[in-house]
CSV table of C-alpha atoms in Angstrom, one decimal:
chain,number,residue,atom,x,y,z
Q,98,MET,CA,83.7,28.5,100.7
Q,99,THR,CA,81.3,28.3,103.7
Q,100,ILE,CA,82.9,28.6,107.2
Q,101,GLN,CA,81.8,26.5,110.2
Q,102,ILE,CA,80.5,28.9,112.8
Q,103,SER,CA,78.0,28.4,115.6
Q,104,ILE,CA,74.8,30.4,115.7
Q,105,TYR,CA,75.9,31.8,119.1
Q,106,VAL,CA,79.3,33.1,117.7
Q,107,LEU,CA,77.5,34.5,114.7
Q,108,GLY,CA,75.0,36.3,116.9
Q,109,LEU,CA,77.9,37.7,119.1
Q,110,LEU,CA,79.7,39.1,116.0
Q,111,ILE,CA,76.5,40.7,114.7
Q,112,VAL,CA,75.9,42.3,118.1
Q,113,LEU,CA,79.6,43.5,118.1
Q,114,ALA,CA,79.1,44.9,114.6
Q,115,LEU,CA,76.0,46.8,115.7
Q,116,LEU,CA,77.9,48.1,118.7
Q,117,PHE,CA,80.6,49.5,116.4
Q,118,ASP,CA,77.8,51.0,114.3
Q,119,PHE,CA,76.3,52.6,117.5
Q,120,MET,CA,79.8,53.9,118.4
Q,121,ASN,CA,80.2,55.2,114.8
Q,122,GLY,CA,77.1,57.4,115.3
Q,123,PHE,CA,78.2,58.3,118.9
Q,124,HIS,CA,81.7,59.2,117.7
Q,125,ASP,CA,80.7,61.1,114.5
Q,126,ALA,CA,77.7,62.9,115.9
Q,127,ALA,CA,80.0,65.9,116.3
Q,128,ASN,CA,80.5,66.0,112.5
Q,129,ALA,CA,76.9,66.7,111.8
Q,130,ILE,CA,76.0,68.9,114.7
Q,131,ALA,CA,79.2,70.8,115.8
Q,132,THR,CA,78.6,73.7,113.4
Q,133,VAL,CA,74.9,74.1,114.1
Q,134,VAL,CA,75.5,74.0,117.9
Q,135,SER,CA,78.6,76.2,118.0
Q,136,THR,CA,76.8,78.9,116.0
Q,137,GLY,CA,74.0,78.8,118.5
Q,138,VAL,CA,71.3,78.0,115.9
Q,139,LEU,CA,70.2,74.9,117.8
Q,140,LYS,CA,70.5,73.6,121.3
Q,141,PRO,CA,72.6,70.5,121.6
Q,142,GLN,CA,69.7,68.2,122.5
Q,143,THR,CA,67.6,69.4,119.6
Q,144,ALA,CA,70.6,69.2,117.2
Q,145,VAL,CA,71.4,65.5,118.0
Q,146,ALA,CA,67.7,64.6,117.8
Q,147,MET,CA,67.5,66.1,114.3
Q,148,ALA,CA,70.8,64.5,113.2
Q,149,ALA,CA,69.7,61.1,114.5
Q,150,THR,CA,66.4,61.4,112.7
Q,151,PHE,CA,68.0,62.2,109.3
Q,152,ASN,CA,70.6,59.4,109.9
Q,153,PHE,CA,67.7,57.0,109.8
Q,154,VAL,CA,65.8,58.8,107.0
Q,155,ALA,CA,68.8,58.1,104.8
Q,156,ILE,CA,67.5,54.5,104.5
Q,157,PHE,CA,64.8,55.8,102.2
Q,158,VAL,CA,67.1,57.9,100.1
Q,159,PHE,CA,70.1,55.7,99.4
Q,160,HIS,CA,68.5,52.6,98.0
Q,161,GLN,CA,71.6,51.4,96.2
Q,162,LEU,CA,74.0,49.9,98.8
Q,163,THR,CA,77.1,50.7,96.8
Q,164,VAL,CA,79.3,51.5,99.8
Q,165,ALA,CA,78.2,48.3,101.6
Q,166,ALA,CA,79.2,46.3,98.5
Q,167,THR,CA,82.7,48.0,98.5
Q,168,VAL,CA,83.3,47.2,102.2
Q,169,GLY,CA,81.8,43.7,101.9
Q,170,LYS,CA,83.4,42.6,98.7
Q,171,GLY,CA,86.0,45.1,97.5
Q,172,THR,CA,88.3,45.5,100.5
Q,173,ILE,CA,89.7,42.1,101.3
Q,174,ASP,CA,89.3,38.8,99.6
Q,175,PRO,CA,86.0,37.3,100.7
Q,176,ALA,CA,87.7,33.8,100.8
Q,177,VAL,CA,89.6,34.8,103.9
Q,178,ILE,CA,86.6,35.9,105.9
Q,179,ASP,CA,85.8,33.9,109.0
Q,180,GLN,CA,84.7,34.7,112.5
Q,181,TYR,CA,88.3,35.5,113.6
Q,182,VAL,CA,88.8,38.1,110.9
Q,183,ILE,CA,85.5,39.8,111.6
Q,184,PHE,CA,86.2,39.8,115.3
Q,185,GLY,CA,89.7,41.3,114.9
Q,186,ALA,CA,88.4,43.9,112.4
Q,187,LEU,CA,85.6,45.1,114.8
Q,188,MET,CA,87.8,45.1,117.9
Q,189,GLY,CA,90.5,47.2,116.1
Q,190,ALA,CA,87.9,49.7,114.9
Q,191,ILE,CA,86.1,49.9,118.3
Q,192,PHE,CA,89.4,50.4,120.1
Q,193,TRP,CA,90.4,53.3,117.9
Q,194,ASN,CA,87.0,54.9,118.2
Q,195,LEU,CA,87.2,54.8,122.0
Q,196,PHE,CA,90.8,56.0,122.1
Q,197,THR,CA,90.1,59.1,119.9
Q,198,TRP,CA,86.7,59.8,121.5
Q,199,TYR,CA,88.4,59.9,125.0
Q,200,TYR,CA,91.0,62.4,123.8
Q,201,GLY,CA,88.5,64.4,121.8
Q,202,ILE,CA,90.3,63.8,118.5
Q,203,PRO,CA,88.1,63.9,115.4
Q,204,SER,CA,89.1,60.7,113.6
Q,205,SER,CA,87.5,58.4,111.0
Q,206,SER,CA,85.3,55.5,112.1
Q,207,SER,CA,85.2,54.5,108.5
Q,208,HIS,CA,89.0,54.2,108.1
Q,209,ALA,CA,89.3,52.5,111.5
Q,210,LEU,CA,87.0,49.8,110.2
Q,211,ILE,CA,89.0,49.5,106.9
Q,212,GLY,CA,92.2,49.4,108.9
Q,213,GLY,CA,90.7,46.7,111.1
Q,214,LEU,CA,89.8,44.6,108.1
Q,215,VAL,CA,93.3,45.0,106.6
Q,216,GLY,CA,95.0,44.1,109.9
Q,217,ALA,CA,93.0,41.0,110.6
Q,218,ALA,CA,93.1,39.8,107.0
Q,219,VAL,CA,96.9,40.3,106.7
Q,220,ALA,CA,97.4,38.5,110.1
Q,221,LYS,CA,95.6,35.5,108.7
Q,222,SER,CA,96.7,35.3,105.1
Q,223,GLY,CA,99.3,38.0,104.4
Q,224,THR,CA,99.0,40.9,102.0
Q,225,GLY,CA,97.7,38.6,99.2
Q,226,ALA,CA,94.3,38.8,101.0
Q,227,LEU,CA,93.9,42.5,100.2
Q,228,VAL,CA,91.9,43.8,97.2
Q,229,ALA,CA,94.2,46.5,95.9
Q,230,ALA,CA,91.6,48.4,93.7
Q,231,GLY,CA,89.1,48.8,96.5
Q,232,LEU,CA,91.7,49.7,99.1
Q,233,TRP,CA,93.5,52.3,96.8
Q,234,LYS,CA,90.1,53.9,96.2
Q,235,THR,CA,89.5,54.2,99.9
Q,236,VAL,CA,93.0,55.4,100.7
Q,237,ALA,CA,92.9,58.0,97.9
Q,238,PHE,CA,89.8,59.5,99.4
Q,239,ILE,CA,91.6,60.1,102.7
Q,240,VAL,CA,93.1,63.0,100.7
Q,241,ILE,CA,90.3,63.6,98.2
Q,242,ALA,CA,87.4,63.8,100.6
Q,243,PRO,CA,88.7,66.7,102.7
Q,244,VAL,CA,90.0,68.4,99.6
Q,245,LEU,CA,86.5,68.2,98.0
Q,246,GLY,CA,85.0,69.4,101.3
Q,247,PHE,CA,87.5,72.3,101.3
Q,248,VAL,CA,86.8,73.2,97.7
Q,249,PHE,CA,83.0,73.0,98.0
Q,250,GLY,CA,83.0,74.8,101.4
Q,251,SER,CA,85.1,77.7,100.2
Q,252,ILE,CA,83.2,78.0,96.9
Q,253,MET,CA,79.9,78.1,98.8
Q,254,MET,CA,81.4,80.8,101.1
Q,255,LEU,CA,82.5,82.9,98.2
Q,256,ILE,CA,79.2,82.5,96.4
Q,257,VAL,CA,77.2,83.5,99.5
Q,258,SER,CA,79.5,86.4,100.2
Q,259,TRP,CA,79.0,87.7,96.6
Q,260,ILE,CA,75.2,87.3,96.7
Q,261,PHE,CA,74.8,89.0,100.1
Q,262,VAL,CA,77.6,91.6,99.7
Q,263,ARG,CA,75.1,94.5,100.1
Q,264,SER,CA,73.2,92.9,103.0
Q,265,THR,CA,73.7,93.9,106.6
Q,266,PRO,CA,75.4,91.3,109.0
Q,267,ARG,CA,72.1,91.2,111.0
Q,268,LYS,CA,70.1,90.3,107.9
Q,269,VAL,CA,72.6,87.7,106.8
Q,270,ASP,CA,72.6,86.1,110.3
Q,271,LYS,CA,68.8,85.9,110.3
Q,272,TRP,CA,68.7,84.2,106.9
Q,273,PHE,CA,71.4,81.7,107.6
Q,274,ARG,CA,70.1,80.7,111.0
Q,275,ARG,CA,67.2,79.3,109.1
Q,276,LEU,CA,69.1,77.9,106.2
Q,277,GLN,CA,71.6,76.1,108.5
Q,278,LEU,CA,68.8,73.9,109.6
Q,279,ALA,CA,68.5,72.6,106.1
Q,280,SER,CA,72.3,72.2,105.6
Q,281,ALA,CA,72.7,70.3,108.9
Q,282,ALA,CA,69.8,68.0,107.9
Q,283,ALA,CA,71.5,67.4,104.5
Q,284,TYR,CA,74.8,66.6,106.1
Q,285,SER,CA,73.2,64.2,108.6
Q,286,LEU,CA,71.4,62.5,105.7
Q,287,GLY,CA,74.8,62.0,103.9
Q,288,HIS,CA,76.4,60.8,107.1
Q,289,GLY,CA,73.7,58.1,107.6
Q,290,GLY,CA,73.8,57.1,104.0
Q,291,ASN,CA,77.5,56.5,103.8
Q,292,ASP,CA,78.4,55.3,107.3
Q,293,ALA,CA,75.6,52.9,108.1
Q,294,GLN,CA,76.4,51.0,104.9
Q,295,LYS,CA,79.9,50.2,106.2
Q,296,THR,CA,78.5,48.1,109.0
Q,297,ILE,CA,75.9,46.6,106.6
Q,298,GLY,CA,78.9,45.5,104.5
Q,299,ILE,CA,80.6,43.8,107.5
Q,300,ILE,CA,77.5,41.9,108.5
Q,301,TRP,CA,76.7,41.0,104.9
Q,302,MET,CA,80.2,39.5,104.3
Q,303,LEU,CA,79.8,37.5,107.6
Q,304,LEU,CA,76.4,36.1,106.5
Q,305,ILE,CA,77.8,35.1,103.1
Q,306,ALA,CA,80.8,33.4,104.7
Q,307,ALA,CA,78.6,31.5,107.1
Q,308,GLY,CA,76.2,30.4,104.3
Q,309,TYR,CA,73.2,32.5,105.5
Q,310,SER,CA,73.3,34.7,102.4
Q,311,SER,CA,74.6,34.3,98.9
Q,312,ALA,CA,77.4,36.3,97.2
Q,313,ALA,CA,75.0,36.5,94.2
Q,314,ASP,CA,72.4,38.4,96.2
Q,315,ALA,CA,72.0,42.1,95.1
Q,316,MET,CA,71.0,43.1,98.6
Q,317,PRO,CA,71.6,41.9,102.2
Q,318,PRO,CA,68.6,40.8,104.3
Q,319,MET,CA,66.3,43.8,105.1
Q,320,TRP,CA,66.8,43.2,108.9
Q,321,VAL,CA,70.5,43.9,108.5
Q,322,ILE,CA,69.8,47.2,106.7
Q,323,ILE,CA,67.2,48.3,109.3
Q,324,SER,CA,69.3,47.3,112.3
Q,325,CYS,CA,72.4,49.2,111.0
Q,326,TYR,CA,70.5,52.4,110.3
Q,327,THR,CA,68.8,52.1,113.7
Q,328,ALA,CA,72.1,51.5,115.5
Q,329,ILE,CA,73.9,54.5,114.0
Q,330,SER,CA,70.9,56.7,114.6
Q,331,PHE,CA,70.8,55.8,118.3
Q,332,GLY,CA,74.5,56.3,118.5
Q,333,THR,CA,74.1,59.8,117.1
Q,334,LEU,CA,71.3,60.5,119.6
Q,335,PHE,CA,73.7,59.9,122.5
Q,336,GLY,CA,76.3,62.2,120.8
Q,337,GLY,CA,80.1,62.3,121.4
Q,338,TRP,CA,80.3,65.7,123.1
Q,339,ARG,CA,84.1,65.7,123.6
Q,340,ILE,CA,84.6,66.3,119.9
Q,341,VAL,CA,82.0,69.0,119.3
Q,342,LYS,CA,84.1,71.8,120.6
Q,343,THR,CA,87.1,70.8,118.5
Q,344,MET,CA,85.0,70.6,115.3
Q,345,GLY,CA,82.8,73.6,116.0
Q,346,GLN,CA,85.2,76.3,117.3
Q,347,LYS,CA,88.8,75.2,117.7
Q,348,ILE,CA,89.5,75.0,113.9
Q,349,THR,CA,87.9,78.3,113.1
Q,350,LYS,CA,85.3,80.6,114.5
Q,351,LEU,CA,82.0,80.0,112.7
Q,352,LYS,CA,78.9,82.1,112.3
Q,353,PRO,CA,75.6,80.7,110.9
Q,354,VAL,CA,76.6,81.6,107.3
Q,355,GLY,CA,79.9,79.8,107.7
Q,356,GLY,CA,78.2,76.8,109.3
Q,357,PHE,CA,75.7,76.6,106.3
Q,358,CYS,CA,78.5,76.7,103.8
Q,359,ALA,CA,80.6,74.1,105.6
Q,360,GLU,CA,77.7,71.7,106.0
Q,361,THR,CA,76.5,72.2,102.4
Q,362,GLY,CA,80.0,71.6,101.0
Q,363,GLY,CA,80.4,68.5,103.1
Q,364,ALA,CA,76.9,67.2,102.2
Q,365,ILE,CA,77.7,67.5,98.5
Q,366,THR,CA,80.9,65.5,99.0
Q,367,LEU,CA,79.1,62.8,100.9
Q,368,PHE,CA,76.3,62.4,98.4
Q,369,VAL,CA,78.7,62.1,95.5
Q,370,SER,CA,80.9,59.6,97.3
Q,371,THR,CA,78.0,57.4,98.3
Q,372,ALA,CA,76.7,57.4,94.8
Q,373,LEU,CA,80.1,56.2,93.6
Q,374,GLY,CA,80.2,53.5,96.3
Q,375,ILE,CA,83.3,55.0,98.1
Q,376,PRO,CA,83.5,54.7,101.9
Q,377,VAL,CA,84.7,58.1,103.0
Q,378,SER,CA,85.3,59.7,106.3
Q,379,THR,CA,82.6,62.2,107.4
Q,380,THR,CA,85.1,63.6,109.8
Q,381,HIS,CA,87.6,64.3,107.1
Q,382,THR,CA,84.9,65.8,104.9
Q,383,ILE,CA,83.5,68.2,107.4
Q,384,THR,CA,86.9,69.2,108.6
Q,385,GLY,CA,88.0,70.1,105.1
Q,386,ALA,CA,84.8,72.0,104.6
Q,387,ILE,CA,85.3,74.0,107.8
Q,388,VAL,CA,88.9,74.8,106.9
Q,389,GLY,CA,87.7,75.9,103.4
Q,390,VAL,CA,85.1,78.3,104.9
Q,391,GLY,CA,87.7,79.8,107.2
Q,392,SER,CA,90.3,80.1,104.4
Q,393,ALA,CA,87.7,81.8,102.2
Q,394,GLN,CA,87.5,84.6,104.8
Q,395,LYS,CA,91.2,84.9,105.5
Q,396,MET,CA,94.0,82.3,105.9
Q,397,SER,CA,94.7,83.5,109.5
Q,398,ALA,CA,91.1,82.7,110.5
Q,399,VAL,CA,92.1,79.0,110.5
Q,400,ARG,CA,94.0,77.6,113.5
Q,401,TRP,CA,96.4,75.5,111.3
Q,402,GLY,CA,98.0,73.9,114.4
Q,403,VAL,CA,94.7,72.3,115.4
Q,404,ALA,CA,94.0,71.3,111.9
Q,405,GLY,CA,97.5,69.7,111.6
Q,406,ASN,CA,97.0,67.7,114.8
Q,407,ILE,CA,93.7,66.3,113.3
Q,408,VAL,CA,95.6,65.3,110.1
Q,409,TRP,CA,98.1,63.3,112.2
Q,410,ALA,CA,95.2,61.4,113.7
Q,411,TRP,CA,94.0,60.6,110.1
Q,412,ILE,CA,97.4,59.3,109.2
Q,413,PHE,CA,97.6,57.0,112.2
Q,414,THR,CA,94.0,55.7,112.0
Q,415,ILE,CA,94.5,52.8,109.5
Q,416,PRO,CA,97.9,51.6,110.9
Q,417,ALA,CA,96.8,51.8,114.5
Q,418,SER,CA,93.5,50.0,114.0
Q,419,ALA,CA,95.2,47.4,111.8
Q,420,PHE,CA,97.7,46.6,114.5
Q,421,VAL,CA,95.1,46.2,117.2
Q,422,ALA,CA,93.0,44.1,114.8
Q,423,ALA,CA,95.9,41.8,114.1
Q,424,VAL,CA,96.4,41.3,117.9
Q,425,ALA,CA,92.6,40.8,118.4
Q,426,TRP,CA,92.6,38.2,115.5
Q,427,TRP,CA,95.3,36.2,117.4
Q,428,ILE,CA,93.3,36.5,120.7
Q,429,GLY,CA,90.1,35.5,118.9
Q,430,HIS,CA,91.7,32.1,118.0
Q,431,HIS,CA,92.1,31.4,121.7
Q,432,ILE,CA,88.8,32.5,123.1
Q,433,MET,CA,86.3,31.7,120.3
């Protein structure tokens, strides 16, 4: 069913979606650069420039928009999509991103968006508007993504420790200062590939609902894809510095070898998730990988209290953004 929506409201919602995409990059820049900055391998300005570049390069790597399809068609019933649902979802996600950024809490922009969609859809049509299979897959990866990051990060750390067991610390540091450039680039590539597609999915479902695109289309319009990758790249370029310290040093002290292992473990998780079409949290993933690296050295190397506070933020992300989205959906009916 095609909804009646003015071109001005449609344009406003697309701009709002791209603003969320920008904030996604801004908020999550710390995920890609915290380790490479905290280990002293790159200066902050150089690190964000590199991360932003590889966020955009992902457009040439991840041709199959499987994550966008999950967000656009596999989270809530496309029949309930209208301008009010999209407005509510975006406002809920933007609010939670601003709140967690202000307090320096590493949270998930991805799950804030999913929570926003759930809250707005339920406010309109009840729980029957939810697509259980897609939601359960996303919710499951709230646990699975950091676990995979933990496993891959700790395995990488153990493998590297075994390979370089006879090397001097100075030699190891020299090697991994170079290798961490490659691991940080790979993680930024995975971040762009997974996260930009979420906003592509939002705009795509809006265009389908408004009759400007067809549900049968295999791909959204190219301008949508380019705009979303550009927005997240610029967001990363401006970087959310409040979160860098938490991610880079408060969880565990990292050296270049640990940064390399954490970023590589996280990148593997993101590449696999994107290939499977699962919208995952880059924040959850890199946090799990950092904890895995610290644990591989010794359990006491991890500040479990800090990690625990981050987990609480993960738990509240979907309910909090859903609540704000439901309120915004109601407000939208009175102002749009």
